[in-house]
Short mmCIF file of C-alpha atoms in Angstrom, two decimals:
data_model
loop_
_atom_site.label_atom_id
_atom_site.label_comp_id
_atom_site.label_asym_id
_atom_site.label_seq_id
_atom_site.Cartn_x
_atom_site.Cartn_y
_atom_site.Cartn_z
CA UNK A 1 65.36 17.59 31.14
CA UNK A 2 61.88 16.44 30.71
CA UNK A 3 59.92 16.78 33.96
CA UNK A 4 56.53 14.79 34.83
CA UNK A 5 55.48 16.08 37.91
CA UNK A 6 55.53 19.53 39.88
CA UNK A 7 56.45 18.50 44.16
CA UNK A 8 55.58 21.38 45.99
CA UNK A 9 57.04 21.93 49.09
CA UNK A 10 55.17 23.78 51.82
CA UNK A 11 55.25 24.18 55.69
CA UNK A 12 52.09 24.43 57.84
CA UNK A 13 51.45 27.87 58.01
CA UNK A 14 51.58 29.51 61.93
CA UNK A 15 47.73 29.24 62.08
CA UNK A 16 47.93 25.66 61.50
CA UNK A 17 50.65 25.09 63.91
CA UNK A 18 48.84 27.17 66.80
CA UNK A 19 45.89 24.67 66.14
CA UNK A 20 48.51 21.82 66.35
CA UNK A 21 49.43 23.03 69.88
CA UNK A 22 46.10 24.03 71.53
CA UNK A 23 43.93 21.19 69.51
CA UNK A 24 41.36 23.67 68.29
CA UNK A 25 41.42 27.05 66.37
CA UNK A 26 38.73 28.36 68.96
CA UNK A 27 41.51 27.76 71.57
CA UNK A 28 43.93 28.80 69.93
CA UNK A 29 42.31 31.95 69.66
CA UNK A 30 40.96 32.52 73.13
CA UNK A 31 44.75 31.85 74.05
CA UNK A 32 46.69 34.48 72.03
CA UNK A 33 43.61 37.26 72.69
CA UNK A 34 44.01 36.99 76.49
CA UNK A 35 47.97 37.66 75.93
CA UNK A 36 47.23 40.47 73.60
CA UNK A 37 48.04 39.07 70.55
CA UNK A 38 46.32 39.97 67.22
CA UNK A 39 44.44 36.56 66.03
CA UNK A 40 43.20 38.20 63.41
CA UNK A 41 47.16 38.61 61.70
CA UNK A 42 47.53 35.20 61.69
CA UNK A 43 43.79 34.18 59.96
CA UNK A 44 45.03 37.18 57.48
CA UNK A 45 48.75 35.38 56.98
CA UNK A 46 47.16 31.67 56.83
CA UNK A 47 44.24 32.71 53.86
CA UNK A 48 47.13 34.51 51.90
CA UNK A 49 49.49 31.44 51.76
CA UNK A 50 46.25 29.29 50.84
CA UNK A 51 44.95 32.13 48.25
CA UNK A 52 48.91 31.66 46.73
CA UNK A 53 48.94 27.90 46.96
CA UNK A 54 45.88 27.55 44.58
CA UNK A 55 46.97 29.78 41.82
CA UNK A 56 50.14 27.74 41.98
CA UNK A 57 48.33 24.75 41.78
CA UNK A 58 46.59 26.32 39.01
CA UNK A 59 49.53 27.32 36.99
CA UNK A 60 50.97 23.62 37.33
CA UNK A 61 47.63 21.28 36.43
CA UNK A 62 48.23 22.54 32.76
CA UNK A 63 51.19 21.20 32.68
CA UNK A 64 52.42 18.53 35.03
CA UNK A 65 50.62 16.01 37.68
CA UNK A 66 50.64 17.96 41.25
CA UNK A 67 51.83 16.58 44.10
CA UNK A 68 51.99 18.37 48.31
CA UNK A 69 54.89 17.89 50.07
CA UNK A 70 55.22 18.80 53.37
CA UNK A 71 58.30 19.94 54.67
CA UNK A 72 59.01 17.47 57.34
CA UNK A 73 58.69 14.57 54.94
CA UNK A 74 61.94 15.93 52.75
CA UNK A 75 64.39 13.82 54.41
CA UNK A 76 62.74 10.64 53.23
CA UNK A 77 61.03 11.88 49.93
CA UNK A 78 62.77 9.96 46.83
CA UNK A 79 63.38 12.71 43.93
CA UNK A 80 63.18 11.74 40.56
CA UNK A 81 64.80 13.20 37.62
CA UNK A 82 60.93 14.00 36.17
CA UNK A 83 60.50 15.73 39.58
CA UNK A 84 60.21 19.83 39.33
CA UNK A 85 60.91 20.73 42.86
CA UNK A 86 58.35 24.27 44.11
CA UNK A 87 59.05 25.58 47.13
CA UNK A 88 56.17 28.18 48.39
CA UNK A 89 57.05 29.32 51.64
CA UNK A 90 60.30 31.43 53.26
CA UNK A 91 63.76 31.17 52.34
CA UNK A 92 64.48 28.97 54.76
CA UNK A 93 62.60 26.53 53.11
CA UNK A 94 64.46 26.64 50.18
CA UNK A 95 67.53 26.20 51.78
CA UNK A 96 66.30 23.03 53.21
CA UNK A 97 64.79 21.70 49.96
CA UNK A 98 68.21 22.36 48.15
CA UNK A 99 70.00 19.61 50.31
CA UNK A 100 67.28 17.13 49.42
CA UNK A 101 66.58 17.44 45.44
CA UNK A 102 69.77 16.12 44.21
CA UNK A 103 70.93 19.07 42.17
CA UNK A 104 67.65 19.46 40.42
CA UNK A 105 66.45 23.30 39.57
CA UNK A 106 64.27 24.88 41.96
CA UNK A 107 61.32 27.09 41.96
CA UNK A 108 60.90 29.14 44.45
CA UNK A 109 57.74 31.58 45.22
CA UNK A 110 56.85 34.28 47.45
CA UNK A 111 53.74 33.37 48.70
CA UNK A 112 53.15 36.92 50.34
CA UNK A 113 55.54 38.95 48.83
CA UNK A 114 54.32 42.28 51.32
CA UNK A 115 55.97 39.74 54.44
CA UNK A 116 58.46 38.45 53.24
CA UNK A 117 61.89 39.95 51.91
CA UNK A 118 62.27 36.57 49.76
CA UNK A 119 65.58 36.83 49.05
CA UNK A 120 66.03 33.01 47.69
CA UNK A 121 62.71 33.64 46.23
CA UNK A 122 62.33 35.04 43.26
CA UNK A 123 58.88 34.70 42.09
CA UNK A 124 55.26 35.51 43.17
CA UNK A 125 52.21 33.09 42.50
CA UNK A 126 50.91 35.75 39.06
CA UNK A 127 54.64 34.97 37.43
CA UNK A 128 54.59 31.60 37.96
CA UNK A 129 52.59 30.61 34.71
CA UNK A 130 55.07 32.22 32.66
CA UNK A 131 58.10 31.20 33.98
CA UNK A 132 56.67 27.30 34.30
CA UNK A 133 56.21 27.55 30.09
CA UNK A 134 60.00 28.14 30.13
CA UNK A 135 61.38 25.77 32.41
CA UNK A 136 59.41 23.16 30.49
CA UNK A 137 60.87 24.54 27.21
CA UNK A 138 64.44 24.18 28.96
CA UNK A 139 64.55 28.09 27.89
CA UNK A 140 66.08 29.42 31.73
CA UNK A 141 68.30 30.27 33.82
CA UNK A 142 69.94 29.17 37.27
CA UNK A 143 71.39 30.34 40.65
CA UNK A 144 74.27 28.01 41.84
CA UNK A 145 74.93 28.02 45.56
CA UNK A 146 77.41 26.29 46.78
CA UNK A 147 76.80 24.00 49.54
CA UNK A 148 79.24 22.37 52.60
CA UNK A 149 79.15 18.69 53.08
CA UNK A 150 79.95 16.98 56.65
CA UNK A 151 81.11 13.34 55.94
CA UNK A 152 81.40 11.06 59.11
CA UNK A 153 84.26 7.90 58.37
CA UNK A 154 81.16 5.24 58.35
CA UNK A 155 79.76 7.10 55.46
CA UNK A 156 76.80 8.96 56.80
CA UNK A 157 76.53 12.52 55.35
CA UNK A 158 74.87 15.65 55.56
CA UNK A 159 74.72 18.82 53.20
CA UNK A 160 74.19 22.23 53.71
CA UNK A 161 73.10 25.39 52.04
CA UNK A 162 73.87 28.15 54.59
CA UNK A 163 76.20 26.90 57.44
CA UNK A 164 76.85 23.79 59.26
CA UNK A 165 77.36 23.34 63.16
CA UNK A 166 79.58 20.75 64.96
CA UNK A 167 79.14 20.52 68.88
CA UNK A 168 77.00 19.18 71.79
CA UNK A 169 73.40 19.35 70.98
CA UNK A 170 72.57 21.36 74.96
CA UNK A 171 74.80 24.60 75.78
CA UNK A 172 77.18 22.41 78.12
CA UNK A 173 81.22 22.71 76.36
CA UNK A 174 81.42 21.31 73.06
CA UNK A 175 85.03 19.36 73.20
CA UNK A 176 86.85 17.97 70.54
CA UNK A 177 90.14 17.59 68.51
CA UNK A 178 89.93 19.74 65.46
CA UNK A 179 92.72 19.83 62.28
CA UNK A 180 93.50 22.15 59.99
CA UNK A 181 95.62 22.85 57.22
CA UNK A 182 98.42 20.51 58.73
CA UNK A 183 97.97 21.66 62.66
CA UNK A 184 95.66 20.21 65.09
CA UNK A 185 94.80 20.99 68.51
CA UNK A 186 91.88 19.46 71.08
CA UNK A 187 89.20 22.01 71.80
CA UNK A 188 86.80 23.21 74.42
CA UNK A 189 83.95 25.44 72.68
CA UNK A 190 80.16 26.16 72.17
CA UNK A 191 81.18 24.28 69.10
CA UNK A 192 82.18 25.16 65.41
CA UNK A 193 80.51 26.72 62.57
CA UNK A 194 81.03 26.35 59.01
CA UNK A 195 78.82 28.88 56.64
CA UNK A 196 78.43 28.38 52.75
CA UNK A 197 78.69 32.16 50.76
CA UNK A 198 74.56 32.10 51.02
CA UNK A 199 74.73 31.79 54.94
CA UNK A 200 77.53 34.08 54.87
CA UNK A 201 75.39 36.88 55.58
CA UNK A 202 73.24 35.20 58.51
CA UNK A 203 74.62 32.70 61.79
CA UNK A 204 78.29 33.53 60.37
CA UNK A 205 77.41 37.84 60.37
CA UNK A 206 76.77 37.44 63.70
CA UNK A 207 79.65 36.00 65.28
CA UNK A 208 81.11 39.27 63.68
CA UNK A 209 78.94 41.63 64.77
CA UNK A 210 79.86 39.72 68.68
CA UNK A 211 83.15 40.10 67.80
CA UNK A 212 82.87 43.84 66.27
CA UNK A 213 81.02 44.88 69.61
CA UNK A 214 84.03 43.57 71.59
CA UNK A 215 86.61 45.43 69.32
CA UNK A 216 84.68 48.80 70.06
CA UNK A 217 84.95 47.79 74.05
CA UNK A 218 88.59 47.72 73.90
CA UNK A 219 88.71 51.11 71.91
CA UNK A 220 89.67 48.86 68.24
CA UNK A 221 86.83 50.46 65.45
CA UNK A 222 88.16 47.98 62.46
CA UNK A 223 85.12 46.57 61.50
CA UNK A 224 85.72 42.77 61.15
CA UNK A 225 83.11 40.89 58.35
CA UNK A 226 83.23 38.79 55.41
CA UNK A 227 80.73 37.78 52.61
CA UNK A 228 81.31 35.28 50.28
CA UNK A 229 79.70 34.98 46.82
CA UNK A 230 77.01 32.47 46.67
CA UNK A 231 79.08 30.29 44.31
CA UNK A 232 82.95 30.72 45.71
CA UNK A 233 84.12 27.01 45.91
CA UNK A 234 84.93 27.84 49.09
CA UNK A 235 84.08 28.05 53.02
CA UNK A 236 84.75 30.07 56.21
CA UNK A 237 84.67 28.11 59.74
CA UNK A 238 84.58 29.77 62.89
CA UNK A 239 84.99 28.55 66.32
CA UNK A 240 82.24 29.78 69.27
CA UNK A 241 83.67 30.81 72.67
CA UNK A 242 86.55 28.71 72.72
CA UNK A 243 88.34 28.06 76.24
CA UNK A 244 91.83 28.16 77.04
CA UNK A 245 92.75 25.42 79.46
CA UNK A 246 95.38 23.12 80.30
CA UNK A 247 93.68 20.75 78.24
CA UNK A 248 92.25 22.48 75.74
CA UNK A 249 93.45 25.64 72.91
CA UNK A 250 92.56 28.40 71.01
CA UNK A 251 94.93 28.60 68.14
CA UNK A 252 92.70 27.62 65.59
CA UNK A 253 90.01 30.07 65.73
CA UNK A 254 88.94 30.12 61.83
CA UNK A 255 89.78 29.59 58.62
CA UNK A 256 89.13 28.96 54.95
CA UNK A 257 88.01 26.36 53.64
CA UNK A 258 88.81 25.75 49.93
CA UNK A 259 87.92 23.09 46.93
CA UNK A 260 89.24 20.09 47.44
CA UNK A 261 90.38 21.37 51.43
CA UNK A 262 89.06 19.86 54.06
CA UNK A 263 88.46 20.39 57.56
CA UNK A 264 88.72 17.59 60.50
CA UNK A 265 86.95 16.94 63.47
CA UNK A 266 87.05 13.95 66.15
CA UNK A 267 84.53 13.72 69.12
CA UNK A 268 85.21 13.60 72.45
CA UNK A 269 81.96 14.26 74.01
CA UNK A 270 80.78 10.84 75.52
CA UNK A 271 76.81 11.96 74.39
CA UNK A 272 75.15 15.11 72.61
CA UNK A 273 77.20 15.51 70.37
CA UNK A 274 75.56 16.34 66.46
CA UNK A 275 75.98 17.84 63.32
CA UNK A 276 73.41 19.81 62.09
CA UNK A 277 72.66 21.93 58.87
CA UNK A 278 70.58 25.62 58.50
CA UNK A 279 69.21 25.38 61.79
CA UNK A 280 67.15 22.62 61.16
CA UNK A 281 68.28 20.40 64.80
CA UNK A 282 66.11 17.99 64.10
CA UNK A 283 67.64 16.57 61.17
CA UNK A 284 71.66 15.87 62.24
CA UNK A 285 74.12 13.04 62.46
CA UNK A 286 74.90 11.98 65.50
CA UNK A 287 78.29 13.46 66.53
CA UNK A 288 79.71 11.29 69.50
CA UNK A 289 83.47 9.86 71.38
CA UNK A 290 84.86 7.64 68.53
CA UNK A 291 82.98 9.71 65.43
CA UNK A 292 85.53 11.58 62.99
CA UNK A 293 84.02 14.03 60.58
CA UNK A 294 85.96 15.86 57.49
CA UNK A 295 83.63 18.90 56.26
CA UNK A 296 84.42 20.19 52.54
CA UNK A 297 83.21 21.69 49.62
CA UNK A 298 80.88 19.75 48.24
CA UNK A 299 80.71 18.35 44.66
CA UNK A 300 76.72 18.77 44.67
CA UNK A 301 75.32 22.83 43.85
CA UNK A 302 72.15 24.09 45.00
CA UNK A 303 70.44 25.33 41.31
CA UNK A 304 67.64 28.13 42.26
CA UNK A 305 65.80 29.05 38.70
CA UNK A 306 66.30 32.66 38.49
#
């Protein structure tokens, strides 16, 4: 794979956003000081992402054309095969780059490595020169994550890297028919979850550590959790709160989902209803009465240069 240019992928940085909100930095300032925040953290945070972001511009000039992306354009950014996706930020910016880049390899750097635990991330702005020279030399290795794919009957379609969620988009009951491995029942919930093995150990942990605090209420101590390896071809759904009713069951609490498995919803929420992916509700697929989804493994694998 011969790439052209480097894309990397950034987020305003808090500083930026808090300027965003009260139109100047001065305000901004003045704002957070008479709550008793620390100002000064956030100048601090905001000159160490911008002290990263050079030397990573830096280390690409030699070798490819640069371009910014910022995140909220990734939903409409094109990818090319020449494209070497960058992602300097969090880890949950790499999770939402990895839906986008069409199974290309990404790089992924800590931009303050003393904040951030960077678990998706495994490089830091001084290693980046090095490990550039052999990505362009084809001479490296990759992470595959598996990733879920939601897939409503007109075709639309949404990936994730960490977990998807199915329900209304406010915190009024979530209701819909969901199947399963042959058995179907209609539902009234806070709506459904499915997690990937990377998400395994975030939204999905805690509906077990909910339902771990409940066990040790009733006097049960097994402790209930799962983790999943980052590439099992497979998926775990759960369902939130669901509500037994005359109209509505509980019998279909969770479940596996496996290659070439797949699991079926139908709305019946007249509005609200979406399908989101790694917590990012502003990018979804609108999830209303007459929509039918089917989420599975997908084909597609997140590839993280290691």
């Amino acid at each position: 794979m011969e790439f052209e240019r480097g894309i990397i992928i950034r987020d305003k940085t808090r500083l930026e956003q808090l300027v965003e909100r009260f139109n100047s930095k001065a305000q901004a300032k003045f704002y957070l000081e008479r709550a008793g925040g620390d100002f000064s953290f956030y100048e601090q945070e905001h000159n160490k992402f911008y002290e990263s972001l050079e030397i990573v511009k830096a280390s690409l000039k030699s070798l490819l054309k640069v371009k910014e992306l910022d995140r909220s354009f990734l939903p409409t950014y094109i990818f090319s095969k020449q494209d070497l996706p960058l992602v300097l930020g969090q880890d949950g910016l790499v999770a939402n780059t990895a839906k986008y880049v069409d199974g290309l390899p990404i790089v992924a750097v800590n931009p303050d490595a003393e904040q951030y635990d960077g678990v998706l991330l495994p490089f830091v702005p001084d290693d980046l020169e090095k490990t550039l020279g052999r990505v362009m030399k084809n001479d490296y290795a990759v992470k595959q994550v598996t990733m879920a794919e939601a897939k409503l009957d007109d075709g639309q379609s949404l990936l994730a890297f960490n977990d998807l969620f199915i329900g209304a988009s406010s915190h009024v009951s979530s209701k819909y028919e969901i199947s399963h491995m042959g058995k179907s029942e209609e539902q009234s919930s806070s709506g459904v979850i499915v997690s990937t093995g990377a998400g395994s150990t975030g939204w999905l942990s805690s509906v077990f550590n909910m339902a771990n605090n409940l066990n040790l209420l009733s006097g049960y101590s097994h402790d209930l959790g799962t983790h999943l390896s980052w590439d099992a071809d497979q998926l775990i759904f759960v369902v939130r709160e669901p509500f037994a009713s005359k109209s509505s069951g509980i019998n279909i609490g969770c479940g596996v989902i496996r290659k070439g498995e797949g699991l079926q919803l139908s709305s019946k929420m007249s509005s609200n209803g979406v399908i989101f992916s790694d917590g990012i509700e502003s990018d979804f697929l609108t999830f209303n009465s007459g929509s039918n989804v089917t989420i599975t493994v997908s084909d597609k694998k997140a590839l993280i240069v290691a």
